[in-house]
PDB file of C-alpha atoms in Angstrom:
ATOM      1  CA  MET A  17      29.442  -7.964  -5.075  1.00 38.00           C
ATOM      2  CA  LYS A  18      26.177  -6.136  -4.959  1.00 38.00           C
ATOM      3  CA  ARG A  19      23.913  -6.073  -8.479  1.00 41.00           C
ATOM      4  CA  ILE A  20      23.706  -2.565  -9.080  1.00 35.00           C
ATOM      5  CA  LEU A  21      21.003  -3.024 -11.169  1.00 32.00           C
ATOM      6  CA  THR A  22      17.665  -5.586 -10.718  1.00 38.00           C
ATOM      7  CA  PHE A  23      15.192  -5.066 -13.480  1.00 36.00           C
ATOM      8  CA  LEU A  24      12.154  -6.617 -13.289  1.00 36.00           C
ATOM      9  CA  LEU A  25       9.807  -7.035 -16.535  1.00 32.00           C
ATOM     10  CA  ILE A  26       5.794  -6.108 -15.124  1.00 37.00           C
ATOM     11  CA  PHE A  27       3.416  -6.420 -18.867  1.00 34.00           C
ATOM     12  CA  LEU A  28       0.679  -3.771 -18.349  1.00 34.00           C
ATOM     13  CA  VAL A  29      -2.582  -4.653 -19.902  1.00 34.00           C
ATOM     14  CA  SER A  30      -1.785  -1.749 -23.128  1.00 33.00           C
ATOM     15  CA  GLY A  31      -0.989  -4.315 -25.892  1.00 34.00           C
ATOM     16  CA  CYS A  32       1.199  -6.719 -22.789  1.00 35.00           C
ATOM     17  CA  THR A  33       3.645  -2.964 -23.291  1.00 38.00           C
ATOM     18  CA  ILE A  34       6.369  -3.796 -21.133  1.00 37.00           C
ATOM     19  CA  VAL A  35       8.182  -1.548 -18.353  1.00 43.00           C
ATOM     20  CA  ARG A  36      11.709  -1.896 -17.564  1.00 44.00           C
ATOM     21  CA  ILE A  37      11.902  -0.777 -13.894  1.00 46.00           C
ATOM     22  CA  ASP A  38      14.783  -0.355 -12.223  1.00 48.00           C
ATOM     23  CA  THR A  39      13.842  -1.563  -8.777  1.00 49.00           C
ATOM     24  CA  ASP A  40      17.187  -0.733  -6.570  1.00 64.00           C
ATOM     25  CA  ASN A  41      15.505   2.995  -6.595  1.00 87.00           C
ATOM     26  CA  ILE A  42      12.508   3.753  -4.196  1.00 91.00           C
ATOM     27  CA  ASP A  43      11.841   6.956  -6.035  1.00 92.00           C
ATOM     28  CA  THR A  44      11.679   5.202  -9.706  1.00 91.00           C
ATOM     29  CA  THR A  45       9.833   2.026  -8.808  1.00 91.00           C
ATOM     30  CA  VAL A  46       6.774   4.059  -6.979  1.00 93.00           C
ATOM     31  CA  SER A  47       6.842   6.751  -9.901  1.00 92.00           C
ATOM     32  CA  VAL A  48       7.031   4.543 -12.671  1.00 91.00           C
ATOM     33  CA  ILE A  49       4.197   1.750 -11.121  1.00 92.00           C
ATOM     34  CA  LEU A  50       1.502   4.441  -9.463  1.00 92.00           C
ATOM     35  CA  SER A  51       1.917   6.990 -12.953  1.00 84.00           C
ATOM     36  CA  LYS A  52       0.349   4.095 -14.816  1.00 82.00           C
ATOM     37  CA  GLU A  53      -3.580   3.466 -15.096  1.00 82.00           C
ATOM     38  CA  ASN A  54      -4.016   0.053 -14.288  1.00 84.00           C
ATOM     39  CA  THR A  55      -7.094  -2.611 -14.452  1.00 89.00           C
ATOM     40  CA  LEU A  56      -5.695  -6.288 -13.740  1.00 91.00           C
ATOM     41  CA  TYR A  57      -7.221  -7.831 -10.620  1.00 94.00           C
ATOM     42  CA  ASN A  58      -8.104 -10.911  -8.696  1.00 94.00           C
ATOM     43  CA  ARG A  59      -9.563 -10.593  -5.857  1.00 94.00           C
ATOM     44  CA  ILE A  60     -12.921  -9.741  -5.186  1.00 93.00           C
ATOM     45  CA  GLY A  61     -13.891  -7.805  -1.311  1.00 91.00           C
ATOM     46  CA  ARG A  62     -16.986  -6.088  -0.353  1.00 89.00           C
ATOM     47  CA  GLY A  63     -16.233  -2.997  -2.168  1.00 91.00           C
ATOM     48  CA  TYR A  64     -13.569  -2.918  -4.118  1.00 94.00           C
ATOM     49  CA  LYS A  65     -10.731  -5.211  -6.492  1.00 95.00           C
ATOM     50  CA  TYR A  66      -7.139  -5.045  -6.633  1.00 96.00           C
ATOM     51  CA  TYR A  67      -4.657  -7.180  -9.111  1.00 96.00           C
ATOM     52  CA  VAL A  68      -2.246  -9.327  -6.197  1.00 96.00           C
ATOM     53  CA  PRO A  69       1.324  -9.664  -7.952  1.00 94.00           C
ATOM     54  CA  ARG A  70       2.854 -13.115  -8.680  1.00 93.00           C
ATOM     55  CA  GLY A  71       4.663 -13.696  -5.869  1.00 94.00           C
ATOM     56  CA  VAL A  72       2.203 -12.909  -4.027  1.00 97.00           C
ATOM     57  CA  THR A  73      -0.642 -14.550  -1.227  1.00 96.00           C
ATOM     58  CA  TYR A  74      -3.887 -13.238  -0.447  1.00 96.00           C
ATOM     59  CA  ILE A  75      -4.189 -14.897   3.457  1.00 96.00           C
ATOM     60  CA  ASP A  76      -7.857 -13.580   4.712  1.00 94.00           C
ATOM     61  CA  THR A  77      -9.940 -10.742   5.003  1.00 93.00           C
ATOM     62  CA  ASP A  78     -11.551  -8.748   8.228  1.00 89.00           C
ATOM     63  CA  GLU A  79     -13.876  -6.379   6.979  1.00 82.00           C
ATOM     64  CA  LEU A  80     -11.953  -4.314   4.614  1.00 83.00           C
ATOM     65  CA  ASN A  81      -9.115  -5.164   5.754  1.00 93.00           C
ATOM     66  CA  ASP A  82      -6.857  -7.805   3.760  1.00 96.00           C
ATOM     67  CA  LYS A  83      -3.771  -9.774   4.655  1.00 97.00           C
ATOM     68  CA  LEU A  84      -1.102 -11.346   2.646  1.00 97.00           C
ATOM     69  CA  TYR A  85       1.881 -12.671   2.275  1.00 97.00           C
ATOM     70  CA  SER A  86       5.426 -12.747   0.367  1.00 96.00           C
ATOM     71  CA  ASN A  87       8.762 -13.600   0.667  1.00 94.00           C
ATOM     72  CA  GLY A  88       8.070 -14.770   4.737  1.00 94.00           C
ATOM     73  CA  ASN A  89       6.773 -11.462   4.913  1.00 97.00           C
ATOM     74  CA  TYR A  90       3.215  -9.895   6.262  1.00 97.00           C
ATOM     75  CA  TYR A  91       1.111  -7.904   4.534  1.00 98.00           C
ATOM     76  CA  TYR A  92      -1.326  -5.617   5.729  1.00 98.00           C
ATOM     77  CA  LEU A  93      -3.968  -3.933   3.339  1.00 97.00           C
ATOM     78  CA  TYR A  94      -6.481  -1.382   4.769  1.00 96.00           C
ATOM     79  CA  VAL A  95      -9.442  -0.520   2.635  1.00 94.00           C
ATOM     80  CA  ASP A  96     -10.430   3.128   3.272  1.00 92.00           C
ATOM     81  CA  ALA A  97     -14.666   3.098   1.177  1.00 90.00           C
ATOM     82  CA  ILE A  98     -15.018   6.233   3.497  1.00 90.00           C
ATOM     83  CA  SER A  99     -12.417   8.445   2.412  1.00 90.00           C
ATOM     84  CA  TYR A 100     -13.560   6.951  -1.364  1.00 91.00           C
ATOM     85  CA  TYR A 101     -16.513   8.570  -0.541  1.00 89.00           C
ATOM     86  CA  HIS A 102     -16.267  10.922   0.330  1.00 88.00           C
ATOM     87  CA  ASP A 103     -13.088  11.804  -1.862  1.00 88.00           C
ATOM     88  CA  THR A 104     -11.145  12.530   1.708  1.00 88.00           C
ATOM     89  CA  LYS A 105      -8.203  15.000   0.502  1.00 87.00           C
ATOM     90  CA  ILE A 106      -3.814  13.756   2.669  1.00 89.00           C
ATOM     91  CA  ASP A 107      -2.158  16.724   4.003  1.00 88.00           C
ATOM     92  CA  TYR A 108       1.088  14.677   3.779  1.00 94.00           C
ATOM     93  CA  GLN A 109       4.053  16.954   5.153  1.00 94.00           C
ATOM     94  CA  VAL A 110       7.357  15.079   4.627  1.00 95.00           C
ATOM     95  CA  ARG A 111       9.274  14.148   7.444  1.00 94.00           C
ATOM     96  CA  ASP A 112      13.703  14.515   7.572  1.00 93.00           C
ATOM     97  CA  ASP A 113      13.869  12.972  10.210  1.00 94.00           C
ATOM     98  CA  ILE A 114      13.045   8.823   9.280  1.00 95.00           C
ATOM     99  CA  TYR A 115      14.637   6.077   6.954  1.00 95.00           C
ATOM    100  CA  TYR A 116      12.259   7.892   3.627  1.00 96.00           C
ATOM    101  CA  SER A 117       9.714  10.088   3.099  1.00 96.00           C
ATOM    102  CA  ARG A 118       7.802  11.095   0.283  1.00 96.00           C
ATOM    103  CA  LYS A 119       4.851  13.333  -0.810  1.00 95.00           C
ATOM    104  CA  ILE A 120       2.612  11.866  -3.599  1.00 95.00           C
ATOM    105  CA  SER A 121       0.136  13.703  -5.300  1.00 92.00           C
ATOM    106  CA  LYS A 122      -2.172  14.386  -8.124  1.00 88.00           C
ATOM    107  CA  GLU A 123      -0.344  17.888  -9.078  1.00 86.00           C
ATOM    108  CA  ASP A 124       2.831  15.684  -8.887  1.00 87.00           C
ATOM    109  CA  GLY A 125       1.132  13.564 -12.225  1.00 86.00           C
ATOM    110  CA  PHE A 126      -0.077  11.319 -10.450  1.00 90.00           C
ATOM    111  CA  ARG A 127      -4.049   9.686 -10.522  1.00 89.00           C
ATOM    112  CA  HIS A 128      -4.053   9.834  -6.520  1.00 92.00           C
ATOM    113  CA  ASP A 129      -2.799  11.612  -3.995  1.00 93.00           C
ATOM    114  CA  GLY A 130      -1.483   9.452  -0.890  1.00 96.00           C
ATOM    115  CA  TYR A 131       1.978   9.326   0.665  1.00 97.00           C
ATOM    116  CA  LEU A 132       4.809   6.386   1.440  1.00 97.00           C
ATOM    117  CA  GLU A 133       7.581   6.166   4.428  1.00 97.00           C
ATOM    118  CA  ILE A 134       9.764   4.762   5.918  1.00 97.00           C
ATOM    119  CA  ARG A 135      10.951   3.963   9.705  1.00 96.00           C
ATOM    120  CA  GLN A 136      15.039   1.892  10.292  1.00 95.00           C
ATOM    121  CA  LYS A 137      15.280   0.196  13.626  1.00 92.00           C
ATOM    122  CA  ASP A 138      18.353  -1.463  13.183  1.00 89.00           C
ATOM    123  CA  ASN A 139      18.045  -3.904  10.150  1.00 89.00           C
ATOM    124  CA  PHE A 140      14.092  -4.156  10.138  1.00 95.00           C
ATOM    125  CA  TYR A 141      12.191  -1.788   8.506  1.00 97.00           C
ATOM    126  CA  TYR A 142       9.361  -0.306   8.939  1.00 97.00           C
ATOM    127  CA  VAL A 143       6.280   0.145   5.076  1.00 97.00           C
ATOM    128  CA  ASP A 144       3.566   2.609   5.768  1.00 97.00           C
ATOM    129  CA  PHE A 145       2.382   3.162   2.091  1.00 98.00           C
ATOM    130  CA  VAL A 146      -0.837   5.560   1.520  1.00 97.00           C
ATOM    131  CA  TYR A 147      -2.757   5.290  -1.768  1.00 96.00           C
ATOM    132  CA  ASN A 148      -5.791   5.058  -3.400  1.00 94.00           C
ATOM    133  CA  HIS A 149      -7.882   5.901  -1.110  1.00 94.00           C
ATOM    134  CA  ALA A 150      -5.973   2.882   0.595  1.00 96.00           C
ATOM    135  CA  LYS A 151      -2.995   1.684   2.837  1.00 97.00           C
ATOM    136  CA  ILE A 152      -0.627  -1.265   3.409  1.00 98.00           C
ATOM    137  CA  GLU A 153       1.939  -1.649   6.804  1.00 98.00           C
ATOM    138  CA  THR A 154       4.180  -4.604   6.669  1.00 97.00           C
ATOM    139  CA  VAL A 155       7.708  -4.737   8.633  1.00 97.00           C
ATOM    140  CA  VAL A 156      10.896  -6.380   6.572  1.00 97.00           C
ATOM    141  CA  SER A 157      14.061  -6.845   6.561  1.00 96.00           C
ATOM    142  CA  GLU A 158      16.512  -4.924   4.297  1.00 93.00           C
ATOM    143  CA  ARG A 159      16.620  -7.534   1.788  1.00 94.00           C
ATOM    144  CA  ASP A 160      13.688  -7.332   1.446  1.00 95.00           C
ATOM    145  CA  LEU A 161      12.673  -3.918   1.287  1.00 95.00           C
ATOM    146  CA  LYS A 162      12.980  -3.536  -2.511  1.00 94.00           C
ATOM    147  CA  ASN A 163      10.129  -5.624  -3.231  1.00 95.00           C
ATOM    148  CA  ALA A 164       8.037  -4.740  -0.178  1.00 96.00           C
ATOM    149  CA  ILE A 165       7.899  -1.068  -1.781  1.00 96.00           C
ATOM    150  CA  LEU A 166       8.059  -2.830  -5.095  1.00 95.00           C
ATOM    151  CA  ASN A 167       4.800  -5.151  -4.637  1.00 96.00           C
ATOM    152  CA  SER A 168       2.510  -2.970  -1.868  1.00 97.00           C
ATOM    153  CA  ALA A 169       3.457   0.212  -4.738  1.00 96.00           C
ATOM    154  CA  TYR A 170       1.725  -1.797  -7.287  1.00 94.00           C
ATOM    155  CA  ILE A 171      -1.745  -2.844  -4.841  1.00 97.00           C
ATOM    156  CA  LEU A 172      -2.411   0.404  -4.364  1.00 96.00           C
ATOM    157  CA  SER A 173      -2.274   1.639  -8.013  1.00 95.00           C
ATOM    158  CA  THR A 174      -5.005  -1.538  -9.140  1.00 96.00           C
ATOM    159  CA  ILE A 175      -7.216  -0.845  -6.248  1.00 95.00           C
ATOM    160  CA  GLN A 176     -10.680  -0.344  -8.133  1.00 95.00           C
ATOM    161  CA  PHE A 177     -13.790   0.690  -5.529  1.00 94.00           C
ATOM    162  CA  ASN A 178     -17.188   0.565  -6.856  1.00 94.00           C
ATOM    163  CA  SER A 179     -19.242   2.962  -5.689  1.00 91.00           C
ATOM    164  CA  ASP A 180     -22.508   1.835  -5.309  1.00 91.00           C
ATOM    165  CA  VAL A 181     -21.814  -0.946  -3.261  1.00 91.00           C
ATOM    166  CA  ILE A 182     -19.749   1.502  -0.641  1.00 90.00           C
ATOM    167  CA  HIS A 183     -22.823   3.141  -0.902  1.00 86.00           C
ATOM    168  CA  LEU A 184     -25.104   0.590   0.394  1.00 87.00           C
ATOM    169  CA  LEU A 185     -21.969  -0.056   2.959  1.00 82.00           C
ATOM    170  CA  LEU A 186     -22.419   3.257   4.440  1.00 81.00           C
ATOM    171  CA  ASP A 187     -25.788   2.847   4.247  1.00 76.00           C
ATOM    172  CA  ASP A 188     -25.289   0.493   6.932  1.00 63.00           C
ATOM    173  CA  GLU A 189     -26.217   0.124  10.670  1.00 53.00           C
ATOM    174  CA  TYR A 190     -22.098  -1.303  10.934  1.00 52.00           C
ATOM    175  CA  PHE A 191     -20.531   1.806   8.888  1.00 55.00           C
ATOM    176  CA  THR A 192     -22.920   4.500   9.885  1.00 52.00           C
ATOM    177  CA  ASN A 193     -22.049   4.038  13.064  1.00 56.00           C
ATOM    178  CA  ARG A 194     -18.361   4.141  12.200  1.00 55.00           C
ATOM    179  CA  GLU A 195     -17.655   6.690   9.827  1.00 49.00           C
ATOM    180  CA  GLU A 196     -17.065   9.005  11.434  1.00 50.00           C
ATOM    181  CA  GLN A 197     -14.454   7.954  13.796  1.00 48.00           C
ATOM    182  CA  TYR A 198     -12.845   5.357  11.300  1.00 49.00           C
ATOM    183  CA  ASP A 199      -9.479   7.223   9.678  1.00 54.00           C
ATOM    184  CA  VAL A 200      -7.095   4.844   8.844  1.00 54.00           C
ATOM    185  CA  PHE A 201      -4.621   7.461   7.544  1.00 57.00           C
ATOM    186  CA  ALA A 202      -4.884  10.051  10.539  1.00 57.00           C
ATOM    187  CA  LYS A 203      -1.258  10.404  11.399  1.00 56.00           C
ATOM    188  CA  ASN A 204      -0.826  10.190  15.664  1.00 52.00           C
ATOM    189  CA  GLU A 205       1.510  12.684  15.995  1.00 50.00           C
ATOM    190  CA  ASN A 206       3.017  10.916  18.650  1.00 49.00           C
ATOM    191  CA  GLN A 207       3.520   8.186  17.223  1.00 50.00           C
ATOM    192  CA  GLU A 208       7.301   5.902  18.105  1.00 49.00           C
ATOM    193  CA  ASP A 209       9.714   4.967  15.704  1.00 54.00           C
ATOM    194  CA  ASN A 210       9.506   2.030  17.831  1.00 54.00           C
ATOM    195  CA  PHE A 211       7.256  -0.913  16.055  1.00 53.00           C
ATOM    196  CA  GLU A 212       6.588  -4.499  16.910  1.00 54.00           C
ATOM    197  CA  LEU A 213       8.425  -6.679  14.594  1.00 47.00           C
ATOM    198  CA  GLN A 214       6.634 -10.282  12.261  1.00 49.00           C
ATOM    199  CA  VAL A 215       9.503 -11.399  10.338  1.00 48.00           C
ATOM    200  CA  TYR A 216       9.809 -14.895   9.895  1.00 46.00           C
ATOM    201  CA  GLU A 217      11.875 -16.661   8.202  1.00 45.00           C
ATOM    202  CA  ASP A 218      11.055 -19.078   5.443  1.00 45.00           C
ATOM    203  CA  ASP A 219      11.557 -22.597   5.586  1.00 43.00           C
TER     204      ASP A 219
END
């Protein structure tokens, strides 16, 4: 019999406060984690840093893109230094034709704007999670969906940018040549719901 409630204890910076989260509810998980200010970090990139939660492993970095791994699933973290530098706004329209779609807005009490989309194909779920000028994409099975949302929300909520380093990066020829064409959050209106699966079973 499936358990009705699954509780996860998360220790936050403020005096080791314990927050109970009903991880069976995606809305609750997203709301609780993203509404809290968290300055923990254990991973430092070029102009940004964030916290990799327990159970998630950092694999490698390609420019401003980090590859992470958890429980047989790969997470792809895209950090958009350009949208951070220009404080680019996200204009997201909630969709009613996919498994889950939610707009995350400062107007609703969050610290940043973003969105969460989950598209289902057979027993797999494509997660497209944008928040705090960063994006996580992953494909997981149904059994791993809740943990994927939990891990993604936690990672995105802890991203901190170094404005001075970002400014220097944007002055580099590499980033200057790509500034106008690079937009990791741009939605492709013709994007199909077909996605390649990269799901690996644990040994």
